[in-house]
mmCIF file of C-alpha atoms in Angstrom:
data_model
loop_
_atom_site.group_PDB
_atom_site.id
_atom_site.type_symbol
_atom_site.label_atom_id
_atom_site.label_comp_id
_atom_site.label_asym_id
_atom_site.label_seq_id
_atom_site.Cartn_x
_atom_site.Cartn_y
_atom_site.Cartn_z
ATOM 1 C CA MET L 1 7.823 6.895 31.425
ATOM 2 C CA VAL L 2 6.218 9.807 33.193
ATOM 3 C CA GLY L 3 2.514 10.083 33.966
ATOM 4 C CA ILE L 4 0.394 12.265 31.755
ATOM 5 C CA SER L 5 -3.071 13.832 31.593
ATOM 6 C CA LEU L 6 -4.812 11.405 29.277
ATOM 7 C CA GLY L 7 -8.157 11.896 27.588
ATOM 8 C CA ILE L 8 -10.360 9.418 25.733
ATOM 9 C CA MET L 9 -12.745 11.152 23.287
ATOM 10 C CA GLY L 10 -15.748 9.068 22.218
ATOM 11 C CA ALA L 11 -15.202 7.088 25.381
ATOM 12 C CA THR L 12 -18.741 5.472 25.382
ATOM 13 C CA GLY L 13 -18.608 4.118 21.831
ATOM 14 C CA ALA L 14 -17.600 0.687 20.656
ATOM 15 C CA VAL L 15 -13.954 1.627 19.988
ATOM 16 C CA GLY L 16 -13.821 3.943 22.996
ATOM 17 C CA GLU L 17 -14.817 1.113 25.212
ATOM 18 C CA VAL L 18 -12.013 -1.107 23.828
ATOM 19 C CA MET L 19 -9.540 1.902 24.202
ATOM 20 C CA ARG L 20 -10.379 1.970 27.892
ATOM 21 C CA GLN L 21 -9.731 -1.740 28.170
ATOM 22 C CA ILE L 22 -6.384 -1.580 26.357
ATOM 23 C CA VAL L 23 -5.148 1.466 28.341
ATOM 24 C CA ASP L 24 -5.742 -0.686 31.450
ATOM 25 C CA GLU L 25 -4.231 -3.857 29.972
ATOM 26 C CA ARG L 26 -1.069 -2.238 28.657
ATOM 27 C CA ASN L 27 -0.849 -0.048 31.839
ATOM 28 C CA LEU L 28 -0.361 3.204 29.820
ATOM 29 C CA PRO L 29 0.958 5.643 32.489
ATOM 30 C CA TYR L 30 -1.136 8.622 33.365
ATOM 31 C CA ASP L 31 -1.691 10.810 36.328
ATOM 32 C CA THR L 32 -5.224 11.739 35.447
ATOM 33 C CA ILE L 33 -7.778 10.431 32.910
ATOM 34 C CA THR L 34 -10.759 12.162 31.434
ATOM 35 C CA PHE L 35 -13.539 10.569 29.461
ATOM 36 C CA LEU L 36 -15.278 12.714 26.798
ATOM 37 C CA ALA L 37 -18.324 11.894 24.705
ATOM 38 C CA SER L 38 -21.353 13.514 23.083
ATOM 39 C CA GLU L 39 -23.907 15.664 24.897
ATOM 40 C CA ARG L 40 -26.280 12.646 25.240
ATOM 41 C CA SER L 41 -23.623 10.669 27.178
ATOM 42 C CA ALA L 42 -22.303 13.596 29.172
ATOM 43 C CA GLY L 43 -23.078 13.239 32.917
ATOM 44 C CA THR L 44 -23.136 9.439 32.781
ATOM 45 C CA THR L 45 -20.673 7.494 34.926
ATOM 46 C CA LEU L 46 -17.968 5.111 33.671
ATOM 47 C CA LYS L 47 -16.198 2.814 36.062
ATOM 48 C CA PHE L 48 -12.478 2.448 35.325
ATOM 49 C CA ARG L 49 -9.873 0.822 37.583
ATOM 50 C CA ASN L 50 -12.444 0.610 40.362
ATOM 51 C CA GLU L 51 -13.100 4.341 40.206
ATOM 52 C CA ASN L 52 -16.191 6.145 38.938
ATOM 53 C CA HIS L 53 -15.645 8.887 36.385
ATOM 54 C CA VAL L 54 -18.240 11.287 35.183
ATOM 55 C CA VAL L 55 -18.263 11.597 31.355
ATOM 56 C CA LYS L 56 -17.689 15.181 30.143
ATOM 57 C CA ALA L 57 -19.183 16.642 27.023
ATOM 58 C CA ILE L 58 -16.901 17.212 24.029
ATOM 59 C CA GLY L 59 -16.522 20.935 23.646
ATOM 60 C CA PRO L 60 -13.982 23.758 23.213
ATOM 61 C CA ASP L 61 -13.330 23.950 26.988
ATOM 62 C CA ALA L 62 -12.978 20.193 27.506
ATOM 63 C CA PHE L 63 -9.339 19.806 26.505
ATOM 64 C CA LYS L 64 -7.559 22.150 28.883
ATOM 65 C CA GLY L 65 -4.647 20.408 30.623
ATOM 66 C CA LEU L 66 -4.806 17.231 28.563
ATOM 67 C CA ASP L 67 -1.544 15.943 27.100
ATOM 68 C CA ILE L 68 -2.641 13.047 24.942
ATOM 69 C CA ILE L 69 -6.184 12.410 23.636
ATOM 70 C CA LEU L 70 -7.226 9.005 22.148
ATOM 71 C CA SER L 71 -10.061 9.904 19.929
ATOM 72 C CA SER L 72 -12.825 7.805 18.304
ATOM 73 C CA THR L 73 -15.537 10.019 17.058
ATOM 74 C CA PRO L 74 -17.372 10.579 13.726
ATOM 75 C CA SER L 75 -15.166 12.461 11.221
ATOM 76 C CA SER L 76 -17.351 15.583 11.513
ATOM 77 C CA ILE L 77 -16.701 15.772 15.244
ATOM 78 C CA SER L 78 -12.987 15.210 14.833
ATOM 79 C CA ARG L 79 -12.687 17.892 12.148
ATOM 80 C CA GLU L 80 -14.345 20.407 14.465
ATOM 81 C CA PHE L 81 -12.708 19.573 17.770
ATOM 82 C CA SER L 82 -9.292 17.886 17.153
ATOM 83 C CA PRO L 83 -7.674 21.095 15.984
ATOM 84 C CA ILE L 84 -9.123 22.833 19.078
ATOM 85 C CA ALA L 85 -7.665 20.187 21.269
ATOM 86 C CA ALA L 86 -4.271 20.348 19.549
ATOM 87 C CA LYS L 87 -4.286 24.172 19.932
ATOM 88 C CA ALA L 88 -4.922 23.708 23.634
ATOM 89 C CA GLY L 89 -1.691 21.718 23.935
ATOM 90 C CA ALA L 90 -2.808 18.127 23.509
ATOM 91 C CA VAL L 91 -1.674 15.537 20.953
ATOM 92 C CA VAL L 92 -4.737 13.914 19.455
ATOM 93 C CA VAL L 93 -4.435 10.382 18.167
ATOM 94 C CA ASP L 94 -7.552 10.391 15.907
ATOM 95 C CA ASN L 95 -9.271 7.185 14.877
ATOM 96 C CA SER L 96 -11.581 8.871 12.335
ATOM 97 C CA SER L 97 -10.886 9.403 8.615
ATOM 98 C CA ALA L 98 -10.864 13.247 9.012
ATOM 99 C CA PHE L 99 -7.123 13.774 8.774
ATOM 100 C CA ARG L 100 -5.673 10.610 7.342
ATOM 101 C CA MET L 101 -4.831 11.985 3.970
ATOM 102 C CA ASP L 102 -3.804 15.465 5.185
ATOM 103 C CA PRO L 103 -0.160 15.871 4.157
ATOM 104 C CA GLU L 104 0.610 17.704 7.440
ATOM 105 C CA VAL L 105 -0.810 14.800 9.594
ATOM 106 C CA PRO L 106 1.179 11.601 10.142
ATOM 107 C CA LEU L 107 -0.732 8.366 9.375
ATOM 108 C CA VAL L 108 0.851 5.767 11.646
ATOM 109 C CA VAL L 109 1.042 2.077 12.250
ATOM 110 C CA PRO L 110 3.856 1.658 14.809
ATOM 111 C CA GLU L 111 5.162 -1.586 13.475
ATOM 112 C CA VAL L 112 5.509 0.008 9.996
ATOM 113 C CA ASN L 113 6.357 3.746 10.185
ATOM 114 C CA PRO L 114 6.991 4.816 13.827
ATOM 115 C CA GLU L 115 9.397 7.468 12.680
ATOM 116 C CA ALA L 116 6.427 9.514 11.368
ATOM 117 C CA ILE L 117 5.152 10.013 14.904
ATOM 118 C CA ALA L 118 7.715 12.677 15.720
ATOM 119 C CA LYS L 119 6.675 14.730 12.765
ATOM 120 C CA HIS L 120 3.203 15.535 14.230
ATOM 121 C CA LYS L 121 1.759 19.019 14.663
ATOM 122 C CA GLY L 122 -0.717 18.135 17.270
ATOM 123 C CA ILE L 123 -2.706 15.444 15.414
ATOM 124 C CA ILE L 124 -1.695 11.885 14.539
ATOM 125 C CA ALA L 125 -4.121 9.841 12.362
ATOM 126 C CA ASN L 126 -5.005 6.210 13.106
ATOM 127 C CA PRO L 127 -5.550 4.372 9.829
ATOM 128 C CA ASN L 128 -8.566 2.412 8.750
ATOM 129 C CA CYS L 129 -8.931 -0.975 10.421
ATOM 130 C CA SER L 130 -8.492 -2.968 7.239
ATOM 131 C CA THR L 131 -5.436 -0.876 6.231
ATOM 132 C CA ILE L 132 -3.707 -1.446 9.592
ATOM 133 C CA GLN L 133 -3.654 -5.211 9.503
ATOM 134 C CA MET L 134 -2.730 -5.268 5.838
ATOM 135 C CA VAL L 135 0.293 -2.969 6.098
ATOM 136 C CA VAL L 136 1.583 -4.759 9.191
ATOM 137 C CA ALA L 137 1.844 -7.851 6.919
ATOM 138 C CA LEU L 138 3.031 -6.015 3.824
ATOM 139 C CA LYS L 139 5.911 -4.060 5.375
ATOM 140 C CA PRO L 140 8.367 -6.983 5.916
ATOM 141 C CA LEU L 141 7.521 -8.376 2.398
ATOM 142 C CA HIS L 142 7.953 -4.990 0.776
ATOM 143 C CA ASP L 143 11.421 -4.749 2.458
ATOM 144 C CA LEU L 144 12.180 -8.133 1.076
ATOM 145 C CA GLY L 145 11.048 -7.975 -2.453
ATOM 146 C CA GLY L 146 9.780 -4.502 -3.357
ATOM 147 C CA LEU L 147 6.071 -4.422 -3.781
ATOM 148 C CA LYS L 148 4.832 -3.766 -7.348
ATOM 149 C CA ARG L 149 1.132 -4.463 -7.010
ATOM 150 C CA VAL L 150 -1.380 -5.335 -4.231
ATOM 151 C CA VAL L 151 -4.833 -6.906 -4.905
ATOM 152 C CA VAL L 152 -6.958 -7.332 -1.763
ATOM 153 C CA SER L 153 -10.410 -8.509 -1.048
ATOM 154 C CA THR L 154 -11.658 -8.016 2.505
ATOM 155 C CA TYR L 155 -14.164 -9.973 4.616
ATOM 156 C CA GLN L 156 -15.125 -7.422 7.259
ATOM 157 C CA ALA L 157 -16.927 -8.041 10.476
ATOM 158 C CA SER L 158 -20.201 -6.338 11.504
ATOM 159 C CA SER L 159 -18.488 -4.496 14.319
ATOM 160 C CA GLY L 160 -16.549 -2.516 11.754
ATOM 161 C CA LYS L 161 -19.765 -0.555 11.344
ATOM 162 C CA GLY L 162 -19.589 0.422 14.996
ATOM 163 C CA GLY L 163 -21.989 -0.402 17.808
ATOM 164 C CA LYS L 164 -25.061 0.213 15.779
ATOM 165 C CA GLY L 165 -23.881 -2.178 13.095
ATOM 166 C CA LEU L 166 -23.294 -4.919 15.654
ATOM 167 C CA GLU L 167 -26.724 -4.248 17.291
ATOM 168 C CA ASP L 168 -28.313 -4.522 13.834
ATOM 169 C CA PHE L 169 -26.612 -7.927 13.209
ATOM 170 C CA GLU L 170 -27.407 -9.235 16.701
ATOM 171 C CA ARG L 171 -31.126 -8.493 16.163
ATOM 172 C CA GLN L 172 -31.025 -10.466 12.941
ATOM 173 C CA LEU L 173 -29.325 -13.376 14.629
ATOM 174 C CA ALA L 174 -31.943 -13.263 17.436
ATOM 175 C CA HIS L 175 -34.739 -13.526 14.855
ATOM 176 C CA ALA L 176 -33.114 -16.113 12.586
ATOM 177 C CA CYS L 177 -35.788 -18.747 13.378
ATOM 178 C CA HIS L 178 -38.602 -16.298 14.178
ATOM 179 C CA PRO L 179 -41.833 -16.889 12.407
ATOM 180 C CA ASP L 180 -42.101 -13.246 11.448
ATOM 181 C CA GLY L 181 -38.717 -13.399 9.834
ATOM 182 C CA VAL L 182 -35.599 -11.261 10.219
ATOM 183 C CA PRO L 183 -36.146 -7.493 10.926
ATOM 184 C CA GLU L 184 -35.145 -4.991 8.250
ATOM 185 C CA PRO L 185 -31.571 -3.726 8.567
ATOM 186 C CA THR L 186 -31.027 -0.472 10.388
ATOM 187 C CA ALA L 187 -27.270 0.038 10.043
ATOM 188 C CA HIS L 188 -26.079 -2.348 7.366
ATOM 189 C CA LYS L 189 -27.136 -1.745 3.746
ATOM 190 C CA HIS L 190 -28.851 -5.079 3.488
ATOM 191 C CA GLN L 191 -29.656 -8.019 5.691
ATOM 192 C CA LEU L 192 -26.215 -9.336 6.901
ATOM 193 C CA LEU L 193 -27.493 -12.663 8.254
ATOM 194 C CA ASP L 194 -26.823 -15.402 5.703
ATOM 195 C CA ASN L 195 -25.420 -12.744 3.351
ATOM 196 C CA CYS L 196 -22.243 -10.975 2.121
ATOM 197 C CA LEU L 197 -22.473 -7.262 1.352
ATOM 198 C CA PRO L 198 -20.253 -5.800 -1.277
ATOM 199 C CA ASP L 199 -21.853 -2.291 -0.949
ATOM 200 C CA ASP L 200 -22.009 -1.664 2.830
ATOM 201 C CA TRP L 201 -20.153 1.614 2.317
ATOM 202 C CA THR L 202 -20.871 4.760 0.246
ATOM 203 C CA ILE L 203 -19.915 4.223 -3.360
ATOM 204 C CA GLY L 204 -17.615 6.845 -4.750
ATOM 205 C CA ASP L 205 -15.289 7.535 -7.697
ATOM 206 C CA GLU L 206 -15.082 4.923 -10.489
ATOM 207 C CA GLY L 207 -17.566 2.684 -8.690
ATOM 208 C CA TYR L 208 -15.289 1.977 -5.657
ATOM 209 C CA SER L 209 -16.569 2.441 -2.149
ATOM 210 C CA GLU L 210 -15.132 4.948 0.272
ATOM 211 C CA GLU L 211 -13.660 2.011 2.285
ATOM 212 C CA GLU L 212 -11.841 0.696 -0.807
ATOM 213 C CA TRP L 213 -10.441 4.131 -1.598
ATOM 214 C CA LYS L 214 -9.269 4.417 2.040
ATOM 215 C CA MET L 215 -7.250 1.246 1.776
ATOM 216 C CA VAL L 216 -5.691 2.346 -1.539
ATOM 217 C CA ASN L 217 -4.624 5.810 -0.454
ATOM 218 C CA GLU L 218 -3.700 4.989 3.176
ATOM 219 C CA THR L 219 -1.496 2.024 2.148
ATOM 220 C CA ARG L 220 0.465 4.209 -0.237
ATOM 221 C CA LYS L 221 0.930 6.964 2.420
ATOM 222 C CA ILE L 222 2.006 4.616 5.191
ATOM 223 C CA LEU L 223 4.500 2.716 3.092
ATOM 224 C CA GLY L 224 5.702 5.905 1.418
ATOM 225 C CA GLU L 225 4.944 4.434 -2.016
ATOM 226 C CA GLU L 226 2.634 6.917 -3.797
ATOM 227 C CA SER L 227 2.717 5.053 -7.121
ATOM 228 C CA LEU L 228 2.142 1.543 -5.664
ATOM 229 C CA GLY L 229 -0.496 -0.351 -7.513
ATOM 230 C CA VAL L 230 -3.332 -1.110 -5.027
ATOM 231 C CA THR L 231 -6.784 -2.474 -5.925
ATOM 232 C CA VAL L 232 -9.399 -3.336 -3.325
ATOM 233 C CA THR L 233 -12.837 -5.016 -3.009
ATOM 234 C CA CYS L 234 -14.423 -4.655 0.434
ATOM 235 C CA VAL L 235 -17.179 -7.021 1.621
ATOM 236 C CA ARG L 236 -19.092 -7.119 4.859
ATOM 237 C CA VAL L 237 -19.643 -10.671 6.144
ATOM 238 C CA PRO L 238 -21.855 -12.146 8.941
ATOM 239 C CA VAL L 239 -19.126 -12.142 11.606
ATOM 240 C CA ARG L 240 -19.289 -10.224 14.891
ATOM 241 C CA CYS L 241 -15.548 -9.272 15.115
ATOM 242 C CA GLY L 242 -12.355 -9.986 13.241
ATOM 243 C CA HIS L 243 -11.531 -8.759 9.734
ATOM 244 C CA SER L 244 -10.093 -11.238 7.140
ATOM 245 C CA GLU L 245 -8.257 -10.362 3.938
ATOM 246 C CA SER L 246 -7.252 -12.282 0.854
ATOM 247 C CA ILE L 247 -4.141 -10.571 -0.467
ATOM 248 C CA ASN L 248 -2.396 -11.117 -3.754
ATOM 249 C CA LEU L 249 1.095 -9.533 -4.096
ATOM 250 C CA GLU L 250 3.372 -8.982 -7.025
ATOM 251 C CA PHE L 251 7.033 -8.061 -6.352
ATOM 252 C CA GLU L 252 9.905 -6.483 -8.209
ATOM 253 C CA ARG L 253 12.286 -9.204 -7.018
ATOM 254 C CA PRO L 254 11.859 -12.937 -6.221
ATOM 255 C CA VAL L 255 10.195 -13.782 -2.894
ATOM 256 C CA SER L 256 9.668 -17.445 -2.110
ATOM 257 C CA PRO L 257 6.988 -18.573 0.304
ATOM 258 C CA GLU L 258 9.750 -19.841 2.637
ATOM 259 C CA ALA L 259 11.460 -16.413 2.683
ATOM 260 C CA ALA L 260 8.125 -14.686 3.247
ATOM 261 C CA ARG L 261 7.349 -16.937 6.225
ATOM 262 C CA GLU L 262 10.756 -16.210 7.685
ATOM 263 C CA ALA L 263 10.414 -12.455 7.247
ATOM 264 C CA LEU L 264 6.856 -12.370 8.588
ATOM 265 C CA ALA L 265 7.754 -14.526 11.627
ATOM 266 C CA ALA L 266 10.566 -12.033 12.516
ATOM 267 C CA ALA L 267 8.323 -8.984 12.023
ATOM 268 C CA PRO L 268 6.840 -7.129 14.973
ATOM 269 C CA GLY L 269 3.205 -7.784 15.693
ATOM 270 C CA VAL L 270 2.857 -10.705 13.300
ATOM 271 C CA ILE L 271 2.110 -14.314 13.994
ATOM 272 C CA VAL L 272 2.467 -16.821 11.163
ATOM 273 C CA LEU L 273 -0.069 -19.704 11.141
ATOM 274 C CA ASP L 274 0.682 -21.575 7.943
ATOM 275 C CA ASP L 275 -0.074 -25.276 8.145
ATOM 276 C CA PRO L 276 -3.364 -25.624 6.349
ATOM 277 C CA VAL L 277 -3.098 -29.467 6.178
ATOM 278 C CA ALA L 278 -3.188 -29.585 10.025
ATOM 279 C CA GLY L 279 -5.870 -26.828 10.127
ATOM 280 C CA ASN L 280 -3.349 -24.273 11.522
ATOM 281 C CA VAL L 281 -4.558 -21.145 9.684
ATOM 282 C CA PRO L 282 -5.603 -17.620 10.714
ATOM 283 C CA LEU L 283 -9.289 -17.533 11.732
ATOM 284 C CA ALA L 284 -11.339 -14.420 12.450
ATOM 285 C CA LYS L 285 -12.847 -15.978 15.648
ATOM 286 C CA ALA L 286 -9.365 -16.841 16.972
ATOM 287 C CA SER L 287 -8.163 -13.239 16.465
ATOM 288 C CA VAL L 288 -10.753 -11.768 18.800
ATOM 289 C CA GLY L 289 -9.138 -10.322 21.881
ATOM 290 C CA ARG L 290 -5.628 -10.437 20.389
ATOM 291 C CA ASP L 291 -3.403 -7.549 19.275
ATOM 292 C CA GLU L 292 -1.363 -9.397 16.680
ATOM 293 C CA VAL L 293 -1.887 -9.697 12.925
ATOM 294 C CA PHE L 294 -2.163 -13.337 11.886
ATOM 295 C CA VAL L 295 -0.860 -14.456 8.465
ATOM 296 C CA GLY L 296 -1.199 -17.791 6.673
ATOM 297 C CA ARG L 297 -1.996 -19.504 3.428
ATOM 298 C CA ILE L 298 1.324 -18.229 2.100
ATOM 299 C CA ARG L 299 1.744 -19.608 -1.373
ATOM 300 C CA ARG L 300 3.283 -18.747 -4.728
ATOM 301 C CA ASP L 301 1.189 -17.079 -7.405
ATOM 302 C CA PRO L 302 2.205 -18.928 -10.594
ATOM 303 C CA THR L 303 0.562 -16.358 -12.908
ATOM 304 C CA VAL L 304 3.168 -13.685 -12.443
ATOM 305 C CA PRO L 305 7.003 -13.872 -12.254
ATOM 306 C CA TYR L 306 7.236 -12.846 -8.613
ATOM 307 C CA GLY L 307 3.964 -13.277 -6.814
ATOM 308 C CA LEU L 308 2.431 -14.489 -3.505
ATOM 309 C CA ASN L 309 -0.989 -15.039 -1.997
ATOM 310 C CA LEU L 310 -1.737 -14.474 1.724
ATOM 311 C CA TRP L 311 -4.597 -14.708 4.149
ATOM 312 C CA VAL L 312 -4.437 -12.032 6.862
ATOM 313 C CA VAL L 313 -6.695 -11.804 9.956
ATOM 314 C CA ALA L 314 -6.929 -9.374 12.986
ATOM 315 C CA ASP L 315 -9.323 -8.156 15.596
ATOM 316 C CA ASN L 316 -10.664 -4.987 13.943
ATOM 317 C CA LEU L 317 -11.547 -3.315 17.286
ATOM 318 C CA ARG L 318 -8.217 -3.902 18.893
ATOM 319 C CA LYS L 319 -5.269 -3.776 16.423
ATOM 320 C CA GLY L 320 -7.531 -2.334 13.806
ATOM 321 C CA ALA L 321 -8.371 0.635 15.997
ATOM 322 C CA ALA L 322 -7.874 0.914 19.735
ATOM 323 C CA THR L 323 -4.599 -0.946 20.232
ATOM 324 C CA ASN L 324 -2.919 0.896 17.344
ATOM 325 C CA ALA L 325 -3.926 4.178 18.927
ATOM 326 C CA VAL L 326 -2.590 3.162 22.362
ATOM 327 C CA GLN L 327 0.677 2.013 20.792
ATOM 328 C CA ILE L 328 1.042 5.491 19.189
ATOM 329 C CA ALA L 329 0.533 6.981 22.618
ATOM 330 C CA GLU L 330 3.210 4.743 24.042
ATOM 331 C CA HIS L 331 5.652 5.958 21.334
ATOM 332 C CA LEU L 332 4.745 9.572 22.077
ATOM 333 C CA LEU L 333 5.721 8.969 25.721
ATOM 334 C CA LYS L 334 9.154 7.802 24.597
ATOM 335 C CA LEU L 335 9.829 11.120 22.799
ATOM 336 C CA SER L 336 11.321 14.160 24.353
ATOM 337 C CA PRO L 337 8.798 16.407 26.104
ATOM 338 C CA ALA L 338 9.283 18.952 23.282
ATOM 339 C CA SER L 339 8.280 16.392 20.668
ATOM 340 C CA ALA L 340 5.397 14.825 22.629
#
């Protein structure tokens, strides 16, 4: 691999911080690295690989000379600046929802549809955190039995709301035994401590939240199955990091639990933990700091001819965001210069 001019946009945010960590851990090759953030963070200093780097403001002139930009900004910022960065010659791996459903923009999970990367026109979309871990588990099973219907309920960590969400939850934890009680929520819709929130996202069409629609539409696009039946209920739970999902699958062809375990164990990026009697099951806490998707509680659904139930867990800041973006960058480096 050759070195590149790498940029991280939104470098001071929660996902940006993890992006920096993973670029270092995975030794993504670069000749130069530039950290970009909002005006309020511009001019501050970040230490990376024992060097101090001054954070630059995101702006039309900030992208000159950059080859790949790993971006984690609000959608409004991405809509404004990602096309400018692409026009300047960079490939933007965008973690926001701004371009995910754009038919001209690949939506990529490298373990699932890496071939889509080469079709980019300057922007590649990183899927929603909950979608990423689900499709990593679904792909080998879809290949095995042909998915007909997916029913998923999520149990999503506070950090999925970003740094502000996690700060909100931490304040509640700190005041759990305070005589004045728990402070009012500032980022989450309701108090998250001792609670589960089924409405922590904007409610949209047909009463489904924007998060639920993201999972429906993104799953279909990534798997290339526009008519796949997908229905979702997303819930925020009082966990710092690590999203969990209960997934019910219906197939076109028979898929036994044994065959499913074998296919998942052989799939890239998946670890099967499926001995509930011995307590060997995927746990949110155990997923923190890991890049794999953990799958367990694999069992037959006796209410349909060909059905399975799964429990799927992953670190939402790593595989659900930063790691997936860095993996896309690694694939870009393997392409010819003309494609990258």
